[in-house]
Amino acid sequence: MFSIDQYAYSNRLKGIHPGEKIAFALATLLIALVAPRPLTPAVITILMAGVTIGAAGIPVRFYLQLILVPFSFLIAGVAMVALTITNQPQAGLKGITLLGWTLGVTPDGINLAGKIFLKSLGAVTCLYFLSLTTPVVDFLAFLRQVRVPTLLVDLISLTYRFIFVLLATVDDIYIAQTSRLGYVSLRTSFYSLGQLATNLFLKAYRRSQELFTALTARGYSEELRVLEVSYPFSWPFFGLAAVLDLALLILVLIT
């Protein structure tokens, strides 16, 4: 999570106007979701991964580690979609029959699971492109420019900050436990994990209160204001993004 924020501030597309990157990511995500065939989401996955790694300069190893996080959840989710449990005969059903009930898969179930998997993976790569290339400060500034209600923007900002507070608390507790050999065996690992879960909420709540006190001391009055950077409009990026999305739309129509 911390690395995502670091790369968002240091990638090669940092200077591109955030509105262009948001529009490109959302338009591509929409195409991935509405595409009737799995080919288009598969192409979008490769395209967005290539843009994020090749154009933005995100390390391949870090990107692969990041993509493994939703990958495991997607595999578990689509497996449930592909499996069928029935006591009625179905065309193409193959599996294990016990007491008149059959647990197995059908060609239609596998096809549906494949579509959901590729659509989800394509959508995830679009969001990763946005997260790894656009700092949250620029994202929130763009939301203010397009007249998104201030309350909603501040809520997004505070939620984002408190996620970091929670992760920082987990990191501090884990390092302290590790330095005291808290994870040297399975038994001590379970004990340390329980202690971490027990103390996490209290410590995170205390740190969030400290953060709120710091904001109040700096003049917080129900609206967060930060220094906003003005980005020039990039016609090359806009043109390339438009061409890519147009090509994807053509692919949707011909497949």
Coordinates of C-alpha atoms in Angstrom, one line a residue:
M1 CA 0.0 0.0 0.0
F2 CA 2.8 2.4 0.9
S3 CA 4.6 1.4 -2.3
I4 CA 1.5 2.2 -4.3
D5 CA 1.6 5.7 -3.0
Q6 CA 5.3 6.1 -3.6
Y7 CA 5.0 4.9 -7.2
A8 CA 2.0 7.2 -7.7
Y9 CA 4.2 10.2 -6.9
S10 CA 7.3 9.0 -8.9
N11 CA 6.1 7.3 -12.0
R12 CA 6.8 8.6 -15.5
L13 CA 3.1 9.6 -16.1
K14 CA 3.0 11.7 -13.0
G15 CA 3.0 14.9 -15.1
I16 CA 0.0 14.0 -17.2
H17 CA -3.3 15.8 -16.3
P18 CA -5.2 13.5 -13.8
G19 CA -8.4 14.1 -15.7
E20 CA -6.9 12.5 -18.8
K21 CA -5.8 9.4 -16.8
I22 CA -9.1 9.1 -15.0
A23 CA -11.0 9.4 -18.3
F24 CA -8.8 6.8 -19.9
A25 CA -9.0 4.3 -17.0
L26 CA -12.8 4.6 -16.6
A27 CA -13.5 4.4 -20.4
T28 CA -11.4 1.3 -20.7
L29 CA -13.0 -0.2 -17.6
L30 CA -16.4 0.4 -19.0
I31 CA -15.4 -1.3 -22.3
A32 CA -14.1 -4.3 -20.3
L33 CA -17.4 -4.6 -18.4
V34 CA -19.8 -4.3 -21.5
A35 CA -17.7 -6.5 -23.8
P36 CA -19.8 -9.6 -24.6
R37 CA -16.8 -11.8 -25.5
P38 CA -13.8 -12.6 -23.3
L39 CA -11.3 -11.6 -25.9
T40 CA -11.7 -7.8 -25.3
P41 CA -11.1 -8.0 -21.5
A42 CA -8.1 -10.2 -22.1
V43 CA -6.7 -7.6 -24.5
I44 CA -7.5 -4.8 -22.0
T45 CA -5.6 -6.7 -19.3
I46 CA -2.5 -7.0 -21.4
L47 CA -2.8 -3.4 -22.6
M48 CA -3.3 -1.8 -19.2
A49 CA -0.5 -3.9 -17.7
G50 CA 1.8 -2.9 -20.6
V51 CA 0.9 0.8 -20.2
T52 CA 1.4 0.7 -16.4
I53 CA 4.8 -1.1 -16.7
G54 CA 6.1 0.2 -20.0
A55 CA 4.9 3.8 -20.0
A56 CA 4.6 4.6 -16.3
G57 CA 7.8 2.6 -15.4
I58 CA 6.3 0.5 -12.6
P59 CA 8.6 -2.5 -11.9
V60 CA 7.4 -5.7 -13.3
R61 CA 8.1 -7.7 -10.1
F62 CA 6.1 -5.2 -8.0
Y63 CA 3.2 -5.2 -10.5
L64 CA 3.0 -9.0 -10.5
Q65 CA 3.0 -9.1 -6.7
L66 CA 0.2 -6.6 -6.8
I67 CA -1.9 -8.5 -9.3
L68 CA -1.6 -11.7 -7.3
V69 CA -3.7 -10.1 -4.5
P70 CA -7.0 -10.0 -6.4
F71 CA -5.9 -13.0 -8.5
S72 CA -6.3 -15.4 -5.6
F73 CA -9.8 -13.9 -4.7
L74 CA -10.9 -14.1 -8.3
I75 CA -9.8 -17.8 -8.6
A76 CA -11.8 -18.7 -5.5
G77 CA -14.8 -16.6 -6.7
V78 CA -15.0 -18.0 -10.3
A79 CA -14.5 -21.5 -9.0
M80 CA -17.8 -21.2 -7.1
V81 CA -19.5 -19.9 -10.3
A82 CA -18.1 -22.8 -12.4
L83 CA -19.3 -25.5 -9.9
T84 CA -22.8 -26.9 -10.2
I85 CA -24.6 -28.9 -7.6
T86 CA -27.8 -30.5 -8.8
N87 CA -30.0 -33.6 -8.6
Q88 CA -31.3 -33.1 -12.1
P89 CA -29.5 -34.3 -15.3
Q90 CA -27.8 -31.5 -17.2
A91 CA -26.2 -31.6 -20.6
G92 CA -22.4 -31.9 -20.4
L93 CA -22.3 -32.1 -16.6
K94 CA -19.2 -33.9 -15.4
G95 CA -18.3 -34.5 -11.7
I96 CA -18.9 -36.6 -8.7
T97 CA -22.3 -38.1 -7.9
L98 CA -23.2 -39.0 -4.3
L99 CA -26.7 -39.9 -3.0
G100 CA -28.3 -38.7 -6.2
W101 CA -26.6 -35.3 -6.1
T102 CA -23.9 -34.4 -8.6
L103 CA -21.1 -31.8 -7.9
G104 CA -19.4 -30.9 -11.1
V105 CA -18.9 -28.5 -14.0
T106 CA -20.7 -27.8 -17.2
P107 CA -19.3 -26.2 -20.4
D108 CA -21.7 -23.2 -19.8
G109 CA -20.5 -22.8 -16.2
I110 CA -16.9 -22.9 -17.3
N111 CA -17.6 -20.3 -20.0
L112 CA -19.4 -18.0 -17.6
A113 CA -16.6 -18.3 -15.0
G114 CA -14.0 -17.5 -17.7
K115 CA -15.9 -14.4 -18.7
I116 CA -16.3 -13.1 -15.2
F117 CA -12.6 -13.8 -14.4
L118 CA -11.4 -11.9 -17.5
K119 CA -13.8 -9.0 -17.0
S120 CA -12.8 -8.7 -13.4
L121 CA -9.1 -8.9 -14.2
G122 CA -9.4 -6.3 -16.9
A123 CA -11.2 -3.9 -14.5
V124 CA -8.6 -4.5 -11.9
T125 CA -5.8 -3.6 -14.3
C126 CA -7.6 -0.3 -15.2
L127 CA -7.9 0.6 -11.5
Y128 CA -4.2 -0.3 -10.9
F129 CA -3.2 2.0 -13.8
L130 CA -5.1 4.8 -12.1
S131 CA -3.8 4.0 -8.6
L132 CA -0.2 3.6 -9.6
T133 CA 0.0 6.7 -11.9
T134 CA -2.2 9.3 -10.0
P135 CA -1.5 10.6 -6.5
V136 CA -4.6 10.7 -4.4
V137 CA -4.1 14.5 -3.9
D138 CA -4.4 15.0 -7.6
F139 CA -7.4 12.7 -7.8
L140 CA -9.2 14.7 -5.1
A141 CA -8.3 18.0 -6.7
F142 CA -9.8 16.8 -10.0
L143 CA -13.0 15.8 -8.1
R144 CA -13.2 19.3 -6.7
Q145 CA -12.7 20.8 -10.2
V146 CA -15.6 18.8 -11.6
R147 CA -17.8 20.0 -8.7
V148 CA -18.1 16.7 -6.7
P149 CA -19.7 17.6 -3.3
T150 CA -17.0 18.7 -0.8
L151 CA -18.4 16.4 1.9
L152 CA -17.9 13.4 -0.4
V153 CA -14.4 14.4 -1.4
D154 CA -13.4 14.9 2.3
L155 CA -14.9 11.6 3.2
I156 CA -12.8 9.9 0.5
S157 CA -9.7 11.7 1.7
L158 CA -10.2 10.8 5.3
T159 CA -10.9 7.2 4.5
Y160 CA -7.7 7.0 2.5
R161 CA -5.7 8.5 5.3
F162 CA -7.2 6.3 7.9
I163 CA -6.4 3.2 5.8
F164 CA -2.7 4.2 6.0
V165 CA -3.1 4.8 9.7
L166 CA -4.4 1.3 10.1
L167 CA -1.7 -0.3 7.9
A168 CA 1.0 1.7 9.7
T169 CA -0.3 0.4 13.0
V170 CA -0.2 -3.2 11.8
D171 CA 3.3 -2.7 10.6
D172 CA 4.5 -1.2 13.9
I173 CA 2.9 -4.0 15.9
Y174 CA 4.3 -6.7 13.6
I175 CA 7.8 -5.4 13.7
A176 CA 7.7 -5.2 17.5
Q177 CA 6.4 -8.8 17.8
T178 CA 9.0 -10.1 15.3
S179 CA 11.8 -8.4 17.2
R180 CA 10.7 -10.3 20.2
L181 CA 10.6 -13.7 18.3
G182 CA 6.8 -13.6 18.2
Y183 CA 6.6 -15.7 15.0
V184 CA 9.3 -18.3 15.4
S185 CA 6.9 -21.2 15.7
L186 CA 3.3 -22.0 14.9
R187 CA 2.2 -21.7 18.5
T188 CA 3.8 -18.3 19.1
S189 CA 2.5 -17.1 15.7
F190 CA -1.1 -17.8 16.6
Y191 CA -0.6 -16.1 19.9
S192 CA 1.1 -13.0 18.4
L193 CA -1.6 -12.8 15.7
G194 CA -4.3 -12.8 18.3
Q195 CA -2.5 -10.1 20.3
L196 CA -2.1 -8.1 17.1
A197 CA -5.8 -8.4 16.3
T198 CA -6.7 -7.4 19.9
N199 CA -4.6 -4.3 20.1
L200 CA -5.1 -3.2 16.5
F201 CA -8.4 -1.4 16.9
L202 CA -7.4 0.4 20.1
K203 CA -4.1 1.6 18.7
A204 CA -5.6 2.6 15.3
Y205 CA -8.4 4.5 17.1
R206 CA -5.9 6.3 19.2
R207 CA -3.7 7.3 16.3
S208 CA -6.8 8.4 14.3
Q209 CA -7.7 10.7 17.2
E210 CA -4.2 12.1 17.2
L211 CA -4.5 12.7 13.4
F212 CA -7.8 14.5 14.0
T213 CA -6.2 16.6 16.7
A214 CA -3.3 17.5 14.4
L215 CA -5.8 18.6 11.7
T216 CA -7.8 20.7 14.1
A217 CA -4.6 22.4 15.3
R218 CA -3.8 23.3 11.7
G219 CA -7.2 25.0 11.2
Y220 CA -9.4 22.1 10.0
S221 CA -13.0 23.4 9.6
E222 CA -15.0 20.6 8.0
E223 CA -13.1 21.1 4.7
L224 CA -9.6 19.7 3.8
R225 CA -7.6 22.0 1.7
V226 CA -4.1 21.1 0.3
L227 CA -1.7 22.7 -2.1
E228 CA -2.9 21.7 -5.6
V229 CA -0.6 21.3 -8.6
S230 CA -1.7 22.6 -12.0
Y231 CA -1.0 20.1 -14.8
P232 CA -1.0 21.0 -18.5
F233 CA -3.3 19.2 -20.9
S234 CA -1.4 16.5 -22.8
W235 CA -2.6 16.2 -26.4
P236 CA -0.3 13.3 -27.2
F237 CA -1.6 11.2 -24.3
F238 CA -5.2 12.2 -25.0
G239 CA -4.8 11.2 -28.7
L240 CA -3.1 7.9 -27.9
A241 CA -5.8 7.1 -25.2
A242 CA -8.6 7.9 -27.6
V243 CA -7.0 5.7 -30.4
L244 CA -6.6 2.8 -28.0
D245 CA -10.2 3.0 -26.7
L246 CA -11.5 3.4 -30.2
A247 CA -9.6 0.3 -31.2
L248 CA -11.1 -1.6 -28.3
L249 CA -14.6 -0.5 -29.2
I250 CA -14.0 -1.8 -32.8
L251 CA -12.8 -5.1 -31.3
V252 CA -16.0 -5.3 -29.2
L253 CA -18.1 -4.8 -32.4
I254 CA -16.3 -7.3 -34.6
T255 CA -16.1 -10.1 -31.9

